[in-house]
């Protein structure tokens, strides 16, 4: 058995930290997102120990010292938050999918939003001086870093590709749509905001620290349950949960390369 920790449920959102199996006896601690009505609609949106899986009987421990540790059965530490003795007293997964460790005043000492993998959730950012890139998975089955990276640079967002034979990544795609003329980017945030007060439609956009945004899609329903993902093929897509249909379903509301390539 692999031990799990489940978070509390708020509203229709369910963000739970669980292990999922990548290959036989190789498990990753991850966050998933969906609705409380059906676990079959859950989608993985964050990984802790990418490229460093644990085996059967691994444990996730929130210690009295405030450190969150993922360890194999033999004690090998595969991943940790490095928050020992930093005043952490509380661990939770928030409704927006952010896993946080907080001090007694509620301040974040550590948060998963600071460590994106291949996905941005609504309200999550790429930041200068922090996590400024998304990195694709190697494949749907292989949970390690892949060939593509989406990078926030001082003046633009750019996608790079690194072939197995290349020592350095090469520029794969950029566009004026995702560039700024004035100032330097300090952050780019994925957002979902209602177009009108009635909330009949929502803009899904990348907001720039320099002002302005790049609107990706405008679904005609509440799109706060969305995520942006850099796929194994280098394509960027936004997935949005449509609660209007009978059983609920994830829809692709934005595709950067409709034909599959730039």
Coordinates of C-alpha atoms in Angstrom, one line a residue:
X1 CA 0.0 0.0 0.0
X2 CA 1.0 3.6 -0.7
X3 CA 0.0 5.9 2.1
X4 CA -2.0 9.0 1.1
X5 CA -3.1 12.3 2.6
X6 CA -6.5 13.7 1.5
X7 CA -7.4 17.4 1.7
X8 CA -10.8 18.9 2.7
X9 CA -13.4 19.6 0.1
X10 CA -14.7 23.1 -0.5
X11 CA -17.5 24.1 -3.0
X12 CA -17.4 22.0 -6.1
X13 CA -13.6 21.9 -6.1
X14 CA -11.7 18.9 -5.0
X15 CA -7.9 19.2 -4.7
X16 CA -6.4 16.1 -3.1
X17 CA -2.8 15.1 -2.7
X18 CA -2.5 11.5 -3.8
X19 CA 0.0 9.1 -5.3
X20 CA -0.4 8.0 -8.8
X21 CA 1.3 5.1 -10.6
X22 CA 3.5 6.1 -13.6
X23 CA 5.1 2.7 -14.3
X24 CA 5.0 -0.5 -12.2
X25 CA 6.2 0.2 -8.7
X26 CA 6.9 3.9 -9.5
X27 CA 4.7 6.4 -7.8
X28 CA 4.4 10.2 -7.9
X29 CA 2.9 12.5 -5.3
X30 CA 0.5 14.7 -7.1
X31 CA -2.4 17.1 -6.9
X32 CA -5.5 16.5 -8.9
X33 CA -8.5 18.7 -9.7
X34 CA -12.1 18.0 -10.5
X35 CA -15.5 17.9 -8.9
X36 CA -16.9 16.1 -5.9
X37 CA -19.5 14.3 -8.0
X38 CA -17.2 12.1 -10.0
X39 CA -13.6 11.2 -9.3
X40 CA -13.4 10.0 -13.0
X41 CA -13.3 13.6 -14.0
X42 CA -10.1 14.3 -11.9
X43 CA -7.1 15.6 -13.8
X44 CA -3.5 15.7 -12.5
X45 CA -2.2 19.3 -12.2
X46 CA 1.0 19.2 -10.1
X47 CA 3.7 16.7 -9.3
X48 CA 6.1 16.8 -6.4
X49 CA 8.8 14.2 -7.2
X50 CA 8.9 14.3 -11.0
X51 CA 11.7 12.0 -12.3
X52 CA 12.3 10.6 -8.8
X53 CA 9.5 8.1 -8.1
X54 CA 8.9 6.2 -4.9
X55 CA 7.9 2.6 -4.6
X56 CA 5.3 0.6 -2.7
X57 CA 4.9 1.5 1.0
X58 CA 6.2 5.0 0.5
X59 CA 5.0 7.6 3.1
X60 CA 4.2 11.3 3.1
X61 CA 4.9 12.7 6.5
X62 CA 4.1 16.2 8.0
X63 CA 6.5 16.3 10.8
X64 CA 6.3 18.2 14.1
X65 CA 9.2 20.3 12.8
X66 CA 7.0 21.6 10.0
X67 CA 8.7 19.7 7.2
X68 CA 6.7 17.7 4.6
X69 CA 8.6 14.7 3.5
X70 CA 8.0 12.0 0.9
X71 CA 10.1 9.0 1.6
X72 CA 10.5 5.4 0.3
X73 CA 9.9 2.5 2.5
X74 CA 13.7 2.2 3.2
X75 CA 13.8 5.8 4.4
X76 CA 15.2 7.4 1.2
X77 CA 13.9 10.9 0.9
X78 CA 12.5 11.5 -2.6
X79 CA 11.1 15.0 -2.0
X80 CA 10.7 17.5 0.8
X81 CA 9.6 21.1 1.3
X82 CA 12.7 22.0 3.4
X83 CA 10.6 23.8 5.9
X84 CA 11.9 22.3 9.1
X85 CA 12.0 24.7 12.1
X86 CA 10.6 27.6 10.0
X87 CA 7.5 28.1 12.1
X88 CA 5.1 25.9 10.0
X89 CA 2.1 24.7 12.0
X90 CA -0.5 24.0 9.3
X91 CA -0.7 22.0 6.1
X92 CA -3.6 22.2 3.6
X93 CA -4.6 22.0 0.0
X94 CA -6.6 25.1 -0.8
X95 CA -9.7 25.2 -3.1
X96 CA -7.7 26.7 -5.9
X97 CA -5.3 23.7 -6.0
X98 CA -2.5 25.4 -4.1
X99 CA -0.9 23.2 -1.5
X100 CA 0.5 25.4 1.3
X101 CA 2.4 25.2 4.6
X102 CA 1.5 28.1 6.9
X103 CA 2.8 29.6 10.1
X104 CA 0.6 30.5 13.1
X105 CA -0.4 33.8 11.5
X106 CA -1.5 32.1 8.3
X107 CA 1.4 33.3 6.2
X108 CA 2.6 31.0 3.5
X109 CA 6.1 29.5 4.3
X110 CA 5.9 27.2 1.3
X111 CA 3.4 26.7 -1.6
X112 CA 3.1 24.4 -4.5
X113 CA 2.2 27.4 -6.7
X114 CA 5.9 28.4 -6.5
X115 CA 6.9 25.1 -8.1
X116 CA 4.9 24.5 -11.3
X117 CA 5.7 21.4 -13.4
X118 CA 3.9 21.5 -16.8
X119 CA 0.7 23.2 -15.6
X120 CA -0.6 26.5 -14.4
X121 CA -3.8 26.7 -12.4
X122 CA -5.9 29.8 -12.3
X123 CA -4.1 32.4 -10.2
X124 CA -0.7 30.7 -10.6
X125 CA 2.2 32.6 -12.1
X126 CA 5.6 32.2 -13.7
X127 CA 7.9 34.6 -11.9
X128 CA 11.3 36.2 -12.4
X129 CA 13.7 35.1 -9.7
X130 CA 11.6 32.0 -9.1
X131 CA 9.9 29.4 -11.2
X132 CA 10.0 31.0 -14.6
X133 CA 9.2 28.0 -16.8
X134 CA 7.0 25.0 -17.4
X135 CA 8.6 21.8 -18.5
X136 CA 6.7 19.1 -20.4
X137 CA 6.6 15.5 -19.4
X138 CA 8.8 13.1 -21.3
X139 CA 5.8 11.1 -22.4
X140 CA 2.3 10.2 -21.1
X141 CA 3.9 7.2 -19.4
X142 CA 7.3 8.5 -18.4
X143 CA 7.1 11.0 -15.6
X144 CA 10.4 12.9 -16.1
X145 CA 11.3 16.2 -17.8
X146 CA 10.5 16.2 -21.5
X147 CA 11.9 18.1 -24.5
X148 CA 9.8 21.3 -24.3
X149 CA 9.9 24.2 -22.0
X150 CA 7.7 27.3 -21.8
X151 CA 9.9 30.1 -20.5
X152 CA 9.1 33.6 -19.2
X153 CA 11.9 35.9 -20.4
X154 CA 12.3 39.6 -19.7
X155 CA 10.3 40.6 -22.8
X156 CA 8.4 37.6 -23.8
X157 CA 7.1 34.0 -23.4
X158 CA 8.9 31.5 -25.5
X159 CA 8.8 27.8 -26.1
X160 CA 12.1 25.9 -26.4
X161 CA 12.9 22.4 -27.7
X162 CA 15.8 20.3 -26.7
X163 CA 16.6 17.2 -28.8
X164 CA 18.5 14.3 -27.2
X165 CA 21.5 15.1 -29.4
X166 CA 21.5 18.9 -28.7
X167 CA 23.5 20.3 -25.8
X168 CA 21.3 23.4 -25.6
X169 CA 17.6 24.0 -26.2
X170 CA 16.6 25.8 -29.4
X171 CA 13.9 28.4 -29.8
X172 CA 10.7 26.6 -31.0
X173 CA 8.1 29.3 -30.9
X174 CA 7.4 32.9 -29.8
X175 CA 5.0 35.6 -30.9
X176 CA 4.2 39.3 -30.5
X177 CA 1.0 38.2 -28.8
X178 CA 3.0 36.9 -25.9
X179 CA 5.6 39.7 -25.8
X180 CA 5.8 43.2 -24.2
X181 CA 7.4 46.4 -25.5
X182 CA 7.7 48.4 -22.3
X183 CA 9.3 47.2 -19.1
X184 CA 10.5 43.8 -18.1
X185 CA 8.3 40.9 -17.1
X186 CA 8.3 40.2 -13.4
X187 CA 5.5 37.7 -13.6
X188 CA 2.9 36.2 -16.0
X189 CA -0.3 34.9 -14.3
X190 CA -3.0 32.6 -15.7
X191 CA -6.4 34.1 -14.9
X192 CA -10.1 33.5 -15.3
X193 CA -12.3 36.5 -14.8
X194 CA -16.0 37.2 -15.6
X195 CA -16.6 39.5 -18.6
X196 CA -19.7 41.0 -17.0
X197 CA -21.1 41.2 -13.5
X198 CA -23.6 38.5 -14.3
X199 CA -20.8 36.1 -15.0
X200 CA -22.3 34.7 -18.2
X201 CA -18.9 34.4 -19.8
X202 CA -15.3 34.4 -18.6
X203 CA -12.0 35.5 -20.1
X204 CA -9.2 33.0 -19.8
X205 CA -6.0 35.1 -20.1
X206 CA -2.3 35.4 -19.4
X207 CA -1.9 38.6 -17.5
X208 CA 1.5 40.5 -17.7
X209 CA 3.1 42.3 -14.8
X210 CA 3.8 45.2 -17.2
X211 CA 0.1 45.6 -17.8
X212 CA -2.3 44.2 -20.4
X213 CA -3.0 40.5 -21.1
X214 CA -3.3 37.9 -23.8
X215 CA -6.9 36.6 -23.9
X216 CA -6.8 32.9 -24.8
X217 CA -10.5 32.1 -24.8
X218 CA -13.9 33.3 -23.5
X219 CA -16.1 30.4 -22.5
X220 CA -19.8 31.2 -22.1
X221 CA -19.8 29.6 -18.6
X222 CA -17.9 29.8 -15.3
X223 CA -14.3 28.9 -16.3
X224 CA -12.6 29.2 -12.9
X225 CA -12.0 25.4 -13.0
X226 CA -9.4 25.6 -15.7
X227 CA -5.7 24.8 -16.2
X228 CA -3.1 25.6 -18.8
X229 CA -0.7 22.8 -19.8
X230 CA 2.4 22.4 -21.9
X231 CA 2.0 19.0 -23.5
X232 CA 4.5 16.4 -24.3
X233 CA 4.3 17.5 -28.0
X234 CA 5.1 21.1 -27.2
X235 CA 1.5 22.3 -27.7
X236 CA -0.1 24.6 -25.1
X237 CA -3.7 23.9 -24.3
X238 CA -6.2 25.2 -21.7
X239 CA -8.7 22.7 -20.3
X240 CA -11.9 23.9 -18.7
X241 CA -14.5 22.0 -16.8
X242 CA -18.0 22.6 -18.2
X243 CA -20.6 22.0 -15.5
X244 CA -23.4 22.9 -17.9
X245 CA -23.5 19.5 -19.6
X246 CA -25.4 16.6 -18.1
X247 CA -22.4 14.7 -16.7
X248 CA -19.8 17.5 -16.7
X249 CA -16.8 17.3 -18.9
X250 CA -13.4 18.9 -19.6
X251 CA -13.2 20.9 -22.8
X252 CA -10.2 22.2 -24.6
X253 CA -11.0 25.9 -24.7
X254 CA -7.6 27.0 -26.1
X255 CA -5.0 25.4 -28.3
X256 CA -1.9 27.3 -29.3
X257 CA -1.2 25.2 -32.3
X258 CA -4.5 23.9 -33.8
X259 CA -2.5 22.0 -36.4
X260 CA -0.2 20.5 -33.9
X261 CA 2.8 22.5 -34.7
X262 CA 3.7 26.3 -35.1

